[in-house]
Amino acid sequence: MTGTPGEVMHAAVASAGMDMPVGDVTPELVLVIGAVIVLVFALAAPRRRQPWAAALALAVLAATAVATLPMLDGGQHLTFFDTYAADDVAVWAKLVIVAATALTVALSVEWFRTDARHGEYYALLLLSALGAVVLAGAADLMEVVLGVLLSSATGYVLAAYHRSSARSAEAGIKYYLLGALTNAGLLYGVVLLFGLAGTTTLVGLGDELVGADSTALVAGVGLVVVGLAFKVGAVPAHAWVPDVADGGPAPVAAFLTVVPKVGGLVALARLVVVLPEAGVGWRPLVALLAAATMTLGNLAALWQDDVRRLLGWSAVSQSGYGLMALVALGRSELAVASLLFFLLAYALANLAAFGVLVELRGRADLDAYAGLARSRPLLATALGLAFASFVGIPPLAGFAAKLLLFGAVLDAGYAWLAALAVVNTVVSLAYYLRVVAPTWFQPAVEPLPVLGRWAAMAAVASAAAVVVVGIAAQVFLGSFEAARLLPR
Amino acid sequence: MLSAAIFVPLVGAGVVALLPASWARRARPLAIAVAAVPLVLLLAAWARFDPDGGAGFQLVERARWIPTLGVSYAVGVDGLSLPLAAMSALLFVAAIAFPADVRGRPRTYFSLFLFLEAISLGVFLALDLFLFYVFFDLSLVGMYFLIAAWGHGDARRAALKFFLYTLAGSLAMLLAILGLYLATEPRTFDMVEIIRQQPVPAGGLGSALVLLGFALGFAVKTPIVPFHTWLPPAHVDAPAPASAILAGVLLKMGTYGFVRIVLSMLPATFQRFAPVVAGFAVASIVYGALVALAQTNLKRLIAYTSVNHMGYVMLGVAAAGSSLTGDGGPRAIALTGATVEMVAHGLITGALFLLAGSVWARAETYDLDAFSGLAARAPAFTAATVLAAFASLGLPGLAGFVAEFQVFAGTFAVYPVLAGIGLLGIVLTAALFLRMVQAVFLGPLPERWATWPDINRTEQAALAPLLALVVVIGVAPGWLLDVIDATAGRLVGR
C-alpha cells in the first residue's frame, strides 16, 4: 500500500482506462453521468417538460441495474488498491438501492407535479443514491466519508425540497444539524483511525489495528459508528427520522428511510468485521445499539397517532433489527445473508407503506385511513402487507428476514438480543394494527382524495414484491449464501 | 392429495374474495362446496391410511422450497394428525354452513373462513417446522380479522388481545424452532429428520430454553392456565362460527404441537419437566371448571370449559411423556386419550359454540339468567344442546367419556395424586352443565321468549354430523382408536 488514500483516489481517477479496472465501477459511472444528464435536462427544459426528468431518471436507473447485474458473476474481489469492494454484498446492496430509488421516482412523479421547477429533484435523487452506492462498496474509510457526505448533502436538500413549506424546511434543518455534527465526528474518527493504523483501507486497518492504543481506537471507532448510525437512523443519531418522515416530502421520506440505511448498514458491517475484537469489544457495542434502537423506536411509535411519525419511528426500530445481523458477523454463517435479506425485505415493505401514504396525499391522521379497505381495497391490502412484513408474519419477506436475523444472533450466542427482538416485535404489532384496524373495521369518515396512478402502482408493486420475495426467498438466498464482505 | 386439501380452500379463498359484487349471494354455497373438498380428500386419505403401516408418516408429499436453509414443503399424516385434520375439515364445513350475520361483506367473510381452513389443515399436515410455523402464525391473522370485523361487543379489543398474546407465543416458539434448527447437522427444518437426529440432547440450559420456547408458544395457544386470559374475551366477542373454529381447531394446534414437536423431538427434556406440565394441566382443569361454574354468560361458560378440557389433554400428554423407559402401556393409553379428547372437544365444543350463536341470533344476549323453559318451545335446540352438554361433561356413551376415561386411566398409573385432583374437574363440569341445562331449558317459559323459533333446518344440518360423530365415537370408538393407537404407542416408545 503506497500513498495516502487521497492520492490513491486521485490516481484511480487519473489513470482510469489504463491499469484501473473501470469495469468494476460501471454502475457508479452510469449514475454520475446519468445524474448530470438529468440535471442538464432540467436546467434546459421548459417547465411543462420538467416531468420528463422522471422518465430520464428511470432510464438511468435501469441502465445502472443492467450494468450491475452481470457483476454477480464477476468473482468477488476488492478493487482499486483495496479501496472499493466488488463483492456480492456490494452488488446486491446496489440492486436494492437502485430498485428503491426507481420506486421513489415513481412515487414522486405526481407528488411534485405542481412544483413548477422540479426536474433537478431527480438529479438529486440519483446523486443521493450514488452516495449510498459508494457507501455500500466502500472498503476504505475515505470512501466511507465520500459516500456519507454525498448522501447527506443531497439528503438535506431533498428533505427541505418543499421550499414554501415551513415543516419541510424544519425537517431539512433538523436533518442537517444532526448530520453536520455526526459527519464532523465521522471525519474526526477517520483521522484518529488513520493516525493509529497509517492507512485508511479496511483491509489495512484489520492488519494494523491489532494491539493499537485502545483509548484512541475506541474513540475513533465510536465516532465513525455514530457517523454511520446517522445514515442508518440508529441510536444515538436517529432523531432526524421521525422529523423527516413527518415534515419532508412523503416520497423523500420513503427514500431517506431506505436508501441511506442500505449503504450505511453495509458500510458499518464492513467496518466492524475488520476491528480487533479484543481491542474494541464491538460486538457487545453493536448489540447494545441494536437493542436500544429497536426498543426506543418501538416505544416511541407506540404513542404515535400520527401515521407519518409512526412510520418514522417504525423505521428506527427496523434499523435495530438490521443491526442484529452485524452482531453475528464472523460468528454465524447466516449473518451476511440475514443482513442482505433484511435490507431487501425492509426496503420493499417500507416503500410500500410510504407509497400508500404518498397515494393518500400524505394524510397522517388515522381518520383518513378509516374504511380504506372498502374504498381502496388494493391500497389497504398493500398497507396491511407492508406492516405484516415489518412484524414478520409469514410467508412475507419480513418473516424470512426475521427468521434469519434471529437465527444469526442465536447462533452467535446472543440469545438475549433475540428475546428482546421478540418482545419488540409483539409491541410493534400493537401500533401497526392501530393503523390497519381502521382501514378494515371502520366506515369511511369522508371521501378520500388520492394522488394518482403512478404512486398507487409503485405502492402496490412494492407490496406484491414483499409477498413474492418472501415465498421465493430461495432465489435470493441462493446468492446471498455465497456473498462475502471484503473478500481478499 | 394432502396438498390439495390445503391448496383447494386456499385458492377458493382467493376466488371467493374476488367474486364480482353481483355474485356476492353465491359466496356462501360456493364456500360450502369448496370447504367440503378437503373433507372428502381427508376421508379418502383415511381410507388409504394403514394404522400399522410401519414407522413414520404416510401419504407424504415433498417439494424443494428453500434448500439453502434446509426448508422444504412437506406434508404427511400419522395417527395423530389424520384424525385432527379430518375433524377440522368437518368442523369448517359446519361453521361455514352455519347461518351468520355477515354484515354485508359475505365475500370477505367466507373467503377468510376458507383461508383459515387451508391454514389449519396446513398446521396439522405440515412435516417441516418452517412450514408449520408459517401456517401456525397465519392462523392468528385469519382469526384476528374474523373476530375484529364480525364480532360483537368490544370485538376489536378482544381481537387485538388475542393477536398480541398468541403472537408472543408464536415468536417464543420461533426461537425454539431456531434452537432446534441450529443444532441439526446438516441444518434442516425437516420434522422427520429432526425426530431422527434428536439434535438437542437433554441436560443443560440450552435444551431447557428450547423446551421453554415451545412450551410458552403452545401453552398460550392451548391455552394452559395462567396463559389463558386472552381466551374468554376472544370467545365472547367473536361471531359464533369463528368461536367454534377457535375452540375446535385453533386450540388443538397448541396441544398438537406439544405432541408433534415437544414429545417427539425433545422427549428426554420433556420428561424432566413432565411433572411441571402435569401440574399446570391439573391447575387448568380445576381452575377452568371453577371459573366456568361461576359464569352467567353462556359463551364465557363454554370458553372456560375449554380451558378445563384442554387441561385433560395436557394431563394426558404429560403422563405420556413422563418416562422414557418401563411399561409404555399406560402412557400410550394416556396419549390416545389425549388425542381422542382433542377430536371430541373439537366436535362437542364446536357444536356448543354454534348453538351459542343460535342463541345470540335470537336473543342478542348470552346471559343465562335471561333464559328459562326453552325446552317446551324449542325441542330440537334443546336436544342438541343437552346432548352436547352431556358429552362435554363426560357422560358414558358419548365421545368425551371415551377420551377422559383413557386420559385418567393412563395418568393414574403415573401421577395418581394429580389424576385424583383432576377428577374433581369432571365433577365440577357435570355440576355446571346440569345447572346450565336446568336454567335454560327447564322452568316456566318467560313471556319474551314466547315466540322463540327453534333451530332451523340449516342449523340442524350443520350440527347433525358433529353430534352424530359424538355419539358414534362414544358408542363404537374402535375405528378411531385403531388409527390413533399405533402412533401413540410409537410416540411413547412402547
Coordinates of N, CA and C in Angstrom, one line a residue, chain B residues 47-213:
Chain B
A47 N -59.1 -43.6 4.3 CA -59.3 -45.0 3.7 C -58.0 -45.6 3.3
R48 N -57.1 -44.8 2.8 CA -55.8 -45.3 2.3 C -54.8 -45.5 3.5
F49 N -55.1 -44.9 4.6 CA -54.1 -44.9 5.7 C -54.1 -46.2 6.3
D50 N -52.8 -46.7 6.6 CA -52.7 -48.0 7.2 C -52.2 -47.8 8.6
P51 N -53.0 -48.0 9.6 CA -52.6 -47.7 11.0 C -51.4 -48.4 11.5
D52 N -51.1 -49.6 11.0 CA -49.9 -50.3 11.4 C -48.9 -50.3 10.3
G53 N -48.9 -49.2 9.5 CA -48.1 -49.2 8.3 C -46.6 -48.8 8.7
G54 N -46.1 -49.4 9.7 CA -44.7 -49.1 10.0 C -44.5 -47.7 10.6
A55 N -43.2 -47.4 10.8 CA -42.9 -46.1 11.5 C -43.2 -44.9 10.6
G56 N -43.3 -43.8 11.2 CA -43.3 -42.5 10.5 C -44.6 -42.2 9.8
F57 N -44.5 -41.3 8.8 CA -45.6 -40.7 8.2 C -46.0 -41.3 6.9
Q58 N -47.3 -41.2 6.6 CA -47.8 -41.8 5.3 C -48.3 -40.7 4.4
L59 N -48.5 -41.1 3.2 CA -49.1 -40.2 2.2 C -48.2 -38.9 2.1
V60 N -46.9 -39.1 2.2 CA -46.0 -37.9 2.3 C -45.9 -37.3 0.9
E61 N -45.9 -35.9 0.9 CA -45.7 -35.2 -0.4 C -44.6 -34.2 -0.1
R62 N -43.6 -34.1 -1.0 CA -42.5 -33.2 -0.7 C -42.1 -32.4 -1.9
A63 N -41.6 -31.2 -1.7 CA -41.1 -30.4 -2.8 C -40.0 -29.5 -2.2
R64 N -39.0 -29.1 -3.0 CA -38.0 -28.2 -2.5 C -38.6 -26.8 -2.4
W65 N -38.1 -26.1 -1.4 CA -38.6 -24.7 -1.2 C -37.4 -23.8 -1.0
I66 N -36.8 -23.9 0.1 CA -35.6 -23.0 0.3 C -34.4 -23.9 0.7
P67 N -33.9 -24.6 -0.3 CA -32.8 -25.6 0.1 C -31.6 -25.0 0.8
T68 N -31.4 -23.7 0.5 CA -30.2 -23.1 1.2 C -30.4 -23.1 2.7
L69 N -31.6 -23.0 3.2 CA -31.8 -23.1 4.6 C -32.3 -24.4 5.1
G70 N -32.4 -25.4 4.2 CA -32.9 -26.7 4.6 C -34.4 -26.7 4.8
V71 N -35.1 -25.8 4.1 CA -36.6 -25.7 4.2 C -37.2 -26.5 3.0
S72 N -38.1 -27.3 3.3 CA -38.9 -27.9 2.2 C -40.4 -27.9 2.5
Y73 N -41.1 -28.0 1.4 CA -42.5 -28.2 1.6 C -42.8 -29.6 1.7
A74 N -43.3 -30.0 2.9 CA -43.5 -31.5 3.1 C -44.8 -31.6 4.0
V75 N -45.7 -32.5 3.5 CA -46.9 -32.8 4.2 C -47.0 -34.3 4.3
G76 N -47.8 -34.7 5.3 CA -48.0 -36.2 5.5 C -48.8 -36.4 6.8
V77 N -49.3 -37.6 7.0 CA -50.1 -37.8 8.2 C -49.6 -39.1 8.9
D78 N -50.0 -39.1 10.2 CA -49.9 -40.3 11.0 C -51.2 -40.3 11.8
G79 N -51.2 -41.3 12.8 CA -52.4 -41.5 13.5 C -52.8 -40.3 14.4
L80 N -51.9 -39.4 14.6 CA -52.2 -38.2 15.4 C -52.8 -37.1 14.6
S81 N -52.2 -36.8 13.4 CA -52.6 -35.7 12.6 C -53.8 -36.0 11.8
L82 N -54.0 -37.2 11.3 CA -55.1 -37.5 10.5 C -56.4 -37.3 11.1
P83 N -56.7 -37.8 12.3 CA -58.0 -37.5 13.0 C -58.2 -36.1 13.2
L84 N -57.2 -35.4 13.6 CA -57.3 -33.9 13.9 C -57.6 -33.2 12.6
A85 N -56.9 -33.5 11.5 CA -57.2 -32.8 10.3 C -58.6 -33.1 9.8
A86 N -59.0 -34.4 9.9 CA -60.4 -34.7 9.4 C -61.4 -34.0 10.2
M87 N -61.2 -34.0 11.6 CA -62.2 -33.3 12.4 C -62.3 -31.8 12.1
S88 N -61.1 -31.2 11.8 CA -61.1 -29.8 11.5 C -61.8 -29.5 10.2
A89 N -61.6 -30.4 9.2 CA -62.3 -30.2 7.9 C -63.8 -30.3 8.1
L90 N -64.2 -31.2 8.9 CA -65.7 -31.4 9.1 C -66.2 -30.1 9.9
L91 N -65.5 -29.7 10.9 CA -65.9 -28.5 11.6 C -66.0 -27.3 10.8
F92 N -65.1 -27.2 9.8 CA -65.1 -26.0 9.0 C -66.3 -26.0 8.1
V93 N -66.7 -27.2 7.6 CA -67.9 -27.2 6.7 C -69.1 -26.8 7.6
A94 N -69.2 -27.3 8.8 CA -70.3 -26.9 9.7 C -70.3 -25.4 10.0
A95 N -69.1 -24.9 10.3 CA -69.0 -23.5 10.7 C -69.4 -22.6 9.5
I96 N -68.9 -23.0 8.3 CA -69.2 -22.1 7.1 C -70.7 -22.2 6.8
A97 N -71.3 -23.4 6.9 CA -72.7 -23.6 6.6 C -73.6 -22.9 7.6
F98 N -73.1 -22.8 8.8 CA -74.0 -22.3 9.9 C -74.4 -20.8 9.6
P99 N -75.6 -20.5 9.8 CA -76.1 -19.1 9.5 C -75.3 -18.1 10.3
A100 N -74.9 -17.0 9.6 CA -74.2 -16.0 10.4 C -74.5 -14.6 9.8
D101 N -74.4 -13.6 10.6 CA -74.7 -12.3 10.2 C -73.3 -11.8 9.6
V102 N -73.3 -11.7 8.2 CA -72.0 -11.4 7.6 C -71.9 -9.9 7.4
R103 N -72.8 -9.1 7.9 CA -72.8 -7.6 7.9 C -72.4 -7.1 6.5
G104 N -73.1 -7.6 5.5 CA -72.9 -7.0 4.2 C -71.6 -7.3 3.5
R105 N -70.8 -8.2 4.1 CA -69.5 -8.5 3.5 C -69.3 -10.0 3.3
P106 N -70.3 -10.7 2.6 CA -70.2 -12.1 2.6 C -68.9 -12.6 1.9
R107 N -68.4 -11.9 0.9 CA -67.3 -12.4 0.2 C -66.0 -12.5 1.1
T108 N -65.8 -11.4 1.8 CA -64.6 -11.4 2.7 C -64.8 -12.4 3.8
Y109 N -66.0 -12.5 4.4 CA -66.3 -13.4 5.5 C -66.0 -14.9 5.1
F110 N -66.6 -15.3 4.0 CA -66.4 -16.7 3.6 C -65.0 -16.9 3.1
S111 N -64.4 -15.9 2.4 CA -63.0 -16.0 2.0 C -62.1 -16.3 3.2
L112 N -62.3 -15.5 4.3 CA -61.5 -15.7 5.4 C -61.6 -17.1 6.0
F113 N -62.9 -17.6 6.0 CA -63.1 -19.0 6.6 C -62.3 -20.0 5.8
L114 N -62.4 -19.9 4.4 CA -61.7 -20.8 3.6 C -60.2 -20.7 3.8
F115 N -59.7 -19.5 3.9 CA -58.3 -19.2 4.2 C -57.9 -19.9 5.5
L116 N -58.7 -19.8 6.5 CA -58.4 -20.3 7.8 C -58.5 -21.9 7.7
E117 N -59.4 -22.4 6.9 CA -59.4 -23.9 6.8 C -58.1 -24.4 6.2
A118 N -57.6 -23.7 5.1 CA -56.4 -24.1 4.5 C -55.2 -24.1 5.5
I119 N -55.2 -23.0 6.2 CA -54.1 -22.8 7.2 C -54.2 -23.8 8.3
S120 N -55.4 -24.1 8.8 CA -55.5 -25.0 9.9 C -55.1 -26.4 9.5
L121 N -55.5 -26.8 8.3 CA -55.1 -28.2 7.8 C -53.6 -28.2 7.6
G122 N -53.1 -27.1 7.1 CA -51.6 -27.0 6.9 C -50.9 -27.2 8.2
V123 N -51.3 -26.7 9.3 CA -50.7 -26.9 10.6 C -50.6 -28.4 10.9
F124 N -51.7 -29.1 10.7 CA -51.8 -30.5 11.1 C -51.0 -31.4 10.2
L125 N -51.0 -31.0 8.9 CA -50.4 -31.8 7.9 C -48.9 -31.6 7.7
A126 N -48.4 -30.4 8.1 CA -47.0 -30.0 7.8 C -46.0 -31.0 8.4
L127 N -45.0 -31.3 7.7 CA -43.9 -32.1 8.2 C -42.6 -31.3 8.1
D128 N -42.7 -30.0 8.1 CA -41.5 -29.2 8.1 C -41.7 -28.1 9.1
L129 N -40.8 -27.8 10.0 CA -41.0 -26.8 11.0 C -41.2 -25.4 10.5
F130 N -40.5 -25.1 9.4 CA -40.7 -23.8 8.8 C -42.2 -23.6 8.3
L131 N -42.6 -24.7 7.5 CA -43.9 -24.7 7.0 C -45.0 -24.7 8.2
F132 N -44.7 -25.4 9.2 CA -45.6 -25.5 10.4 C -45.7 -24.1 10.9
Y133 N -44.6 -23.4 11.1 CA -44.7 -22.0 11.7 C -45.4 -21.1 10.8
V134 N -45.2 -21.2 9.5 CA -46.0 -20.3 8.5 C -47.5 -20.5 8.8
F135 N -47.9 -21.7 8.8 CA -49.4 -22.0 9.0 C -49.8 -21.5 10.4
F136 N -49.0 -21.9 11.4 CA -49.3 -21.6 12.8 C -49.6 -20.1 13.0
D137 N -48.7 -19.3 12.4 CA -48.8 -17.9 12.6 C -49.9 -17.3 11.7
L138 N -50.1 -17.8 10.6 CA -51.2 -17.3 9.7 C -52.5 -17.5 10.3
S139 N -52.7 -18.6 11.1 CA -54.0 -18.8 11.7 C -54.4 -17.6 12.6
L140 N -53.4 -17.0 13.2 CA -53.7 -15.8 14.0 C -54.3 -14.7 13.2
V141 N -53.7 -14.5 12.0 CA -54.1 -13.4 11.2 C -55.5 -13.6 10.8
G142 N -55.8 -14.8 10.3 CA -57.2 -15.1 9.9 C -58.2 -14.9 11.0
M143 N -57.9 -15.4 12.2 CA -58.8 -15.3 13.3 C -58.9 -13.9 13.8
Y144 N -57.8 -13.1 13.7 CA -57.9 -11.7 14.1 C -58.9 -11.0 13.3
F145 N -58.9 -11.2 12.0 CA -59.8 -10.4 11.1 C -61.3 -10.9 11.4
L146 N -61.4 -12.2 11.6 CA -62.8 -12.7 11.8 C -63.4 -12.1 13.1
I147 N -62.6 -12.1 14.1 CA -63.2 -11.6 15.4 C -63.4 -10.1 15.3
A148 N -62.4 -9.4 14.8 CA -62.4 -7.9 14.8 C -63.6 -7.4 13.8
A149 N -63.7 -8.0 12.7 CA -64.7 -7.5 11.7 C -66.1 -8.0 12.0
W150 N -66.3 -9.2 12.5 CA -67.6 -9.7 12.6 C -68.0 -10.0 14.0
G151 N -67.2 -9.6 15.0 CA -67.5 -9.9 16.4 C -68.5 -8.8 16.9
H152 N -68.9 -9.0 18.1 CA -69.8 -8.0 18.7 C -69.2 -7.6 20.1
G153 N -69.8 -6.6 20.7 CA -69.2 -6.1 22.0 C -67.9 -5.4 21.6
D154 N -66.9 -5.6 22.5 CA -65.6 -4.9 22.3 C -64.7 -5.8 21.4
A155 N -65.2 -6.1 20.2 CA -64.6 -7.1 19.4 C -63.1 -6.7 19.0
R156 N -62.9 -5.4 18.7 CA -61.6 -5.1 18.2 C -60.5 -5.2 19.3
R157 N -61.0 -4.9 20.5 CA -60.1 -5.0 21.7 C -59.8 -6.5 21.9
A158 N -60.8 -7.3 21.9 CA -60.6 -8.7 22.1 C -59.7 -9.3 21.1
A159 N -59.9 -8.9 19.8 CA -59.1 -9.4 18.7 C -57.7 -9.0 18.9
L160 N -57.5 -7.8 19.3 CA -56.1 -7.3 19.5 C -55.4 -8.1 20.6
K161 N -56.1 -8.3 21.7 CA -55.6 -9.1 22.8 C -55.2 -10.5 22.3
F162 N -56.1 -11.1 21.6 CA -55.9 -12.4 21.1 C -54.6 -12.4 20.2
F163 N -54.5 -11.5 19.3 CA -53.4 -11.4 18.4 C -52.0 -11.2 19.1
L164 N -52.0 -10.3 20.1 CA -50.8 -9.9 20.8 C -50.3 -11.1 21.6
Y165 N -51.3 -11.8 22.4 CA -50.9 -12.9 23.2 C -50.3 -14.0 22.4
T166 N -51.1 -14.4 21.3 CA -50.7 -15.6 20.6 C -49.5 -15.3 19.7
L167 N -49.3 -14.0 19.3 CA -48.1 -13.7 18.5 C -46.9 -13.9 19.4
A168 N -47.0 -13.4 20.7 CA -45.9 -13.5 21.6 C -45.6 -15.0 21.7
G169 N -46.6 -15.8 21.9 CA -46.4 -17.3 22.0 C -45.7 -17.8 20.7
S170 N -46.2 -17.4 19.6 CA -45.7 -17.9 18.3 C -44.2 -17.6 18.2
L171 N -43.8 -16.3 18.6 CA -42.4 -15.9 18.4 C -41.5 -16.7 19.4
A172 N -42.0 -16.9 20.6 CA -41.2 -17.8 21.5 C -41.0 -19.1 20.9
M173 N -42.0 -19.6 20.2 CA -41.9 -20.9 19.5 C -40.9 -20.8 18.4
L174 N -40.9 -19.7 17.7 CA -40.0 -19.5 16.6 C -38.5 -19.6 17.1
L175 N -38.2 -18.9 18.2 CA -36.9 -19.0 18.7 C -36.5 -20.5 19.1
A176 N -37.5 -21.2 19.6 CA -37.2 -22.6 20.0 C -37.0 -23.4 18.7
I177 N -37.8 -23.1 17.7 CA -37.6 -23.8 16.4 C -36.2 -23.6 15.9
L178 N -35.7 -22.3 16.0 CA -34.4 -22.0 15.5 C -33.3 -22.7 16.4
G179 N -33.6 -22.8 17.7 CA -32.7 -23.5 18.6 C -32.6 -25.0 18.1
L180 N -33.7 -25.6 17.7 CA -33.6 -27.0 17.2 C -32.8 -27.0 15.9
Y181 N -33.2 -26.0 15.0 CA -32.6 -25.9 13.7 C -31.1 -25.8 13.7
L182 N -30.6 -24.9 14.6 CA -29.2 -24.6 14.6 C -28.4 -25.8 15.1
A183 N -29.1 -26.7 15.8 CA -28.4 -27.8 16.4 C -28.4 -29.0 15.4
T184 N -29.2 -28.9 14.3 CA -29.2 -30.1 13.4 C -27.9 -30.0 12.5
E185 N -27.6 -31.2 12.0 CA -26.4 -31.3 11.2 C -26.6 -32.4 10.1
P186 N -26.7 -32.1 8.8 CA -26.8 -30.7 8.3 C -28.1 -30.0 8.7
R187 N -28.0 -28.7 8.6 CA -29.2 -27.9 9.1 C -30.4 -28.2 8.3
T188 N -31.5 -28.4 9.0 CA -32.7 -28.7 8.3 C -33.9 -28.4 9.2
F189 N -35.0 -28.1 8.6 CA -36.3 -27.9 9.3 C -37.2 -29.1 9.2
D190 N -36.7 -30.1 8.5 CA -37.5 -31.3 8.2 C -37.8 -32.0 9.5
M191 N -39.1 -32.2 9.8 CA -39.5 -32.8 11.1 C -39.0 -34.2 11.2
V192 N -39.2 -35.0 10.1 CA -38.8 -36.4 10.2 C -37.3 -36.5 10.5
E193 N -36.5 -35.7 9.9 CA -35.1 -35.7 10.1 C -34.8 -35.3 11.5
I194 N -35.5 -34.3 12.0 CA -35.2 -33.8 13.3 C -35.5 -34.8 14.4
I195 N -36.7 -35.5 14.1 CA -37.1 -36.6 15.1 C -36.0 -37.7 15.1
R196 N -35.4 -37.9 13.9 CA -34.4 -38.9 13.8 C -33.1 -38.5 14.5
Q197 N -32.8 -37.2 14.3 CA -31.5 -36.7 14.8 C -31.5 -36.5 16.3
Q198 N -32.7 -36.1 16.8 CA -32.8 -35.7 18.2 C -31.7 -34.7 18.5
P199 N -31.7 -33.5 17.9 CA -30.5 -32.7 17.9 C -30.1 -32.0 19.2
V200 N -31.1 -31.8 20.0 CA -30.9 -31.1 21.3 C -30.9 -32.1 22.5
P201 N -29.8 -32.6 22.9 CA -29.9 -33.6 24.0 C -30.3 -33.0 25.3
A202 N -30.9 -33.8 26.2 CA -31.4 -33.3 27.4 C -30.2 -32.8 28.3
G203 N -30.5 -32.0 29.3 CA -29.5 -31.5 30.2 C -28.9 -30.2 29.7
G204 N -28.6 -29.3 30.6 CA -28.1 -28.1 30.3 C -29.1 -27.0 30.0
L205 N -28.6 -25.8 30.0 CA -29.6 -24.7 29.8 C -30.2 -24.6 28.5
G206 N -29.4 -25.0 27.4 CA -29.9 -24.9 26.0 C -31.2 -25.7 25.8
S207 N -31.1 -26.9 26.2 CA -32.3 -27.8 26.0 C -33.5 -27.2 26.8
A208 N -33.3 -26.7 28.0 CA -34.4 -26.2 28.8 C -35.0 -25.0 28.1
L209 N -34.1 -24.1 27.6 CA -34.6 -22.9 26.9 C -35.4 -23.3 25.7
V210 N -34.9 -24.2 24.9 CA -35.7 -24.6 23.7 C -37.1 -25.2 24.1
L211 N -37.1 -26.0 25.2 CA -38.3 -26.5 25.7 C -39.2 -25.4 26.1
L212 N -38.6 -24.4 26.8 CA -39.4 -23.3 27.4 C -40.1 -22.5 26.2
G213 N -39.3 -22.3 25.1 CA -39.9 -21.6 24.0 C -41.1 -22.3 23.4

